[in-house]
CSV table of C-alpha atoms in Angstrom, one decimal:
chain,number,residue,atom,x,y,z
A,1,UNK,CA,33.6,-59.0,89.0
A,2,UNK,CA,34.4,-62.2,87.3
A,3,UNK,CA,31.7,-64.0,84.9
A,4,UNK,CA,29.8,-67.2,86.6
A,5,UNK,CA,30.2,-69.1,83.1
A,6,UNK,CA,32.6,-68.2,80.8
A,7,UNK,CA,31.8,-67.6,77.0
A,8,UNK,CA,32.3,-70.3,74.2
A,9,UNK,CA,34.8,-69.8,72.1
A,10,UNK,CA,35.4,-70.1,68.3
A,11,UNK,CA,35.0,-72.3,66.3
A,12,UNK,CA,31.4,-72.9,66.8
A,13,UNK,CA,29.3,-75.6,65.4
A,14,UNK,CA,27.6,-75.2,62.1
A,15,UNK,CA,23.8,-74.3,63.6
A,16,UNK,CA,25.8,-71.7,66.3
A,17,UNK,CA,28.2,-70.3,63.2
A,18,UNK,CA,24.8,-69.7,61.2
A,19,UNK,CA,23.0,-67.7,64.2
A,20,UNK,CA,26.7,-65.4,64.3
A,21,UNK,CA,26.5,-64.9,60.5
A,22,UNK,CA,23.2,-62.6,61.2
A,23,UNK,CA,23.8,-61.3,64.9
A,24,UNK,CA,27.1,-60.6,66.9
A,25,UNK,CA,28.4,-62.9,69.3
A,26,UNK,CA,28.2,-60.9,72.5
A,27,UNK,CA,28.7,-62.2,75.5
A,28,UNK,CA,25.9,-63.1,76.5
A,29,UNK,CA,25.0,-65.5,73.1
A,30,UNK,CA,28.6,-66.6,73.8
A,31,UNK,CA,27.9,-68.1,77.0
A,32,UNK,CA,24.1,-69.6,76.0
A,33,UNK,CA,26.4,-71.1,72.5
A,34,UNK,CA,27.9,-73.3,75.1
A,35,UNK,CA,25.5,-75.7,74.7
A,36,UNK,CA,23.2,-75.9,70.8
A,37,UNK,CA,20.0,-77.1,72.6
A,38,UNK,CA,19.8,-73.7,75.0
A,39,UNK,CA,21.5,-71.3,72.4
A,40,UNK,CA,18.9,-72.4,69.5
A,41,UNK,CA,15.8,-72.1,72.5
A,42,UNK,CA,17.1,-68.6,73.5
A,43,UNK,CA,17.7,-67.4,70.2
A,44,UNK,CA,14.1,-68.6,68.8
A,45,UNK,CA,12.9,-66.6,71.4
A,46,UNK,CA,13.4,-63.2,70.4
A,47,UNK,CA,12.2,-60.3,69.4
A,48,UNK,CA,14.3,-58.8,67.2
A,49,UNK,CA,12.5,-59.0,63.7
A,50,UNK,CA,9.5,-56.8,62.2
A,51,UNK,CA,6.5,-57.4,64.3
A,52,UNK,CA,3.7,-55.5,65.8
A,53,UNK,CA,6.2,-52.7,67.2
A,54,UNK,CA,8.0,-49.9,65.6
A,55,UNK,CA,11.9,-50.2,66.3
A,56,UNK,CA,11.3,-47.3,68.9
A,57,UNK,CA,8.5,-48.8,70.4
A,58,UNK,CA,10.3,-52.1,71.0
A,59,UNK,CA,13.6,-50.3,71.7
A,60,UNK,CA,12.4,-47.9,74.2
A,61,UNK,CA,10.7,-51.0,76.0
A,62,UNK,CA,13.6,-53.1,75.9
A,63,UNK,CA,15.8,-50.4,77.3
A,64,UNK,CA,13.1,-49.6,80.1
A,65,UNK,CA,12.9,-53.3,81.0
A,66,UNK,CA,16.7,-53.4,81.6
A,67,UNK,CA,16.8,-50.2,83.6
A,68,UNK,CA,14.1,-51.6,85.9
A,69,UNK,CA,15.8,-54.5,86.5
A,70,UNK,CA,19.4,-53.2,86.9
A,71,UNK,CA,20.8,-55.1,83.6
A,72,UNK,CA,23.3,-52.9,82.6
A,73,UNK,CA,25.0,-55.0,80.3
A,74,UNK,CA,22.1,-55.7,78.1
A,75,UNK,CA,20.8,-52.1,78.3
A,76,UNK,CA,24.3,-50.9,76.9
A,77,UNK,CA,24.3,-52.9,74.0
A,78,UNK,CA,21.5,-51.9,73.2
A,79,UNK,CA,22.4,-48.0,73.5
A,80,UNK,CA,25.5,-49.3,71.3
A,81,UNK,CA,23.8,-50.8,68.5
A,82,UNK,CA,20.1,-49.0,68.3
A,83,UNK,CA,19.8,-45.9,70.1
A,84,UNK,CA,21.3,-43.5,68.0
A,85,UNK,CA,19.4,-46.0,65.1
A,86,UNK,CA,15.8,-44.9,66.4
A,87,UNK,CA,16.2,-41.6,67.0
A,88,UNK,CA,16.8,-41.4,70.8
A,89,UNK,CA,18.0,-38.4,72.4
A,90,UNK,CA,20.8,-38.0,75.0
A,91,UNK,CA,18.0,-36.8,77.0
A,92,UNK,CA,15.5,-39.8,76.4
A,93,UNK,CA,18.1,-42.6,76.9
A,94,UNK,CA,19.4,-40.7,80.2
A,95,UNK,CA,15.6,-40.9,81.5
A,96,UNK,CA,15.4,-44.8,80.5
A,97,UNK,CA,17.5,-45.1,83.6
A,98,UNK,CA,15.6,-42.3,85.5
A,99,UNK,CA,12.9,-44.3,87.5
A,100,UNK,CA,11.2,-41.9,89.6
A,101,UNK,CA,10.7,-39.1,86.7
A,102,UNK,CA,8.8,-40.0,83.7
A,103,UNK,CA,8.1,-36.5,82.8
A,104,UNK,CA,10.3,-36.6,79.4
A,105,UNK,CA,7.8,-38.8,77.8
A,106,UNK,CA,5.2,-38.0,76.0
A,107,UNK,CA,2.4,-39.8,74.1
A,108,UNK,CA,2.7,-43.3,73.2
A,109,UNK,CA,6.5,-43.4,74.4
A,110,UNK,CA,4.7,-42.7,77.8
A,111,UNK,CA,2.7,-45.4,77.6
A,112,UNK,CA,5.1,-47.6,76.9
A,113,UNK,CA,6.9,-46.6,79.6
A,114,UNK,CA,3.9,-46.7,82.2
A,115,UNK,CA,3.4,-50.5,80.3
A,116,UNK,CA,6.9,-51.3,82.0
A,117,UNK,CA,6.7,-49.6,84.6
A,118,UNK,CA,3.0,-51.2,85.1
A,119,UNK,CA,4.3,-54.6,84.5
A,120,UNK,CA,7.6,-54.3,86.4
A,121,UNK,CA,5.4,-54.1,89.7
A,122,UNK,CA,2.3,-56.3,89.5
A,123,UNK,CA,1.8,-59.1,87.0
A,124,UNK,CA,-1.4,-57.4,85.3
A,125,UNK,CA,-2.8,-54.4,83.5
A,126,UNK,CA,-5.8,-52.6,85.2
A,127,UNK,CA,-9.0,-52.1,82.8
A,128,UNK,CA,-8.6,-48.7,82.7
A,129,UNK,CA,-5.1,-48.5,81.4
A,130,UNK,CA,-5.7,-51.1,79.2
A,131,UNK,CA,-8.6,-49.3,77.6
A,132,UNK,CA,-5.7,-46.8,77.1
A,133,UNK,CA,-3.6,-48.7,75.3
A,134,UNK,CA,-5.9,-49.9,72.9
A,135,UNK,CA,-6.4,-46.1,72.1
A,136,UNK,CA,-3.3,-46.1,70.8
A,137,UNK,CA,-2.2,-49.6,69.9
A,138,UNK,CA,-3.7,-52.7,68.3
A,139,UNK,CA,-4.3,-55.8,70.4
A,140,UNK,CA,-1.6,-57.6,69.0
A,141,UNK,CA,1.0,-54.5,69.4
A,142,UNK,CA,-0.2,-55.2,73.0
A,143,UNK,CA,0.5,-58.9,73.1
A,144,UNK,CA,3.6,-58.2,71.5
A,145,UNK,CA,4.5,-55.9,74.6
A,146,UNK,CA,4.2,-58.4,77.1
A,147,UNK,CA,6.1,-60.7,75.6
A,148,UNK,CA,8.7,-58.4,74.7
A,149,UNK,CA,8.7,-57.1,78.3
A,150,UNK,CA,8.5,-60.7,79.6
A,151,UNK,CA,11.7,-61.7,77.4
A,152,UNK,CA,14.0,-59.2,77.9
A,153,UNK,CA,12.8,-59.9,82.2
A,154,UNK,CA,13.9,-63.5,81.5
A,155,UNK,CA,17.5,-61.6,79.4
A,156,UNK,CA,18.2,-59.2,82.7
A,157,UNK,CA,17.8,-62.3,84.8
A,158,UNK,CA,20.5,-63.7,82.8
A,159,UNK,CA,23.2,-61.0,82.6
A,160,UNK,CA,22.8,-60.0,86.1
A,161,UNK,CA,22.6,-63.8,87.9
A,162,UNK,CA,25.8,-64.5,85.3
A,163,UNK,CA,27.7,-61.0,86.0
A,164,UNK,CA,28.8,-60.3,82.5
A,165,UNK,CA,30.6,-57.6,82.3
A,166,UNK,CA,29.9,-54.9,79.7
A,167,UNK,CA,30.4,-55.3,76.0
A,168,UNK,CA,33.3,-53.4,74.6
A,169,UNK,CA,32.4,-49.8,73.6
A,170,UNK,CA,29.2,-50.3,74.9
A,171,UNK,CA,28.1,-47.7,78.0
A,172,UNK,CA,27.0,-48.2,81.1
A,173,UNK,CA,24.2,-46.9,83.3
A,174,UNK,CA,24.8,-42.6,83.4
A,175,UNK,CA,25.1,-41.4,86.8
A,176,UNK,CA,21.8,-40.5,87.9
């Protein structure tokens, strides 16, 4: 299937060129560096850096988020460029994609799945499980969730309603 909007091409303005010095220019920043104004918005945006989350926290959540919501594009490249990074197992990152069994995880990892999972389905966090996660995260690890989670909805939204087509060397979802 055919993109909806195809990508920019080089050469890119200054601001755009700066952004691709620090990130690659997949697809999907490709098509956003069409125009500064939304490229720069989306870009300000993310989440990426060192915040409240470990890189497996924020990983694992990214790549739940995309699973939930069918963005294969986005969840492989992120397999490509951090899974093997943090520590994920073949095991682990077949189960990202394994909605109905969440047995795998364990501990916080299962929380952070249940967070998705939580989130994916109803707008809000129940008292009890959010007593729960404040036994094992601070408030602002917390915040930092659901805007992660929140972000990487708005991401899926994109690749999916814009069809991208997977990244070179990057996998797709494994048969279930």
């Amino acid at each position: 299937m055919e993109a909806r909007i195809a990508p920019a091409v080089a050469p890119w303005s200054p601001a755009v060129q700066k952004r691709f010095d620090r990130v690659p220019p997949i697809r999907l920043f490709r098509v956003l560096a069409r125009d500064e104004r939304l490229f720069a918005r989306f870009m300000d945006g993310g989440f990426l850096d060192r915040g409240h989350l470990t890189m497996r926290d924020r990983e694992l959540t990214i790549l739940r988020v995309c699973a939930l919501n069918g963005s294969e594009y986005e969840w492989g490249v992120h397999i490509n460029i951090f899974a093997k990074r943090i520590g994920l197992t073949d095991d682990e990152i077949a189960a990202t994609t394994h909605l109905a069994d969440t047995t795998i995880w364990q501990g916080r990892d299962a929380l952070i799945i249940r967070l998705c999972d939580t989130l994916q389905s109803s707008c809000e966090i129940e008292d009890d499980f959010w007593a729960e996660l404040r036994g094992t995260f601070e408030e602002l690890a917390i915040l930092e969730f659901i805007l992660l989670i929140g972000k990487y909805r708005q991401v899926c939204l994109l690749t999916n309603t814009l069809r991208l087509e997977l990244e070179e060397g990057a996998p797709g979802f494994p048969a279930p």
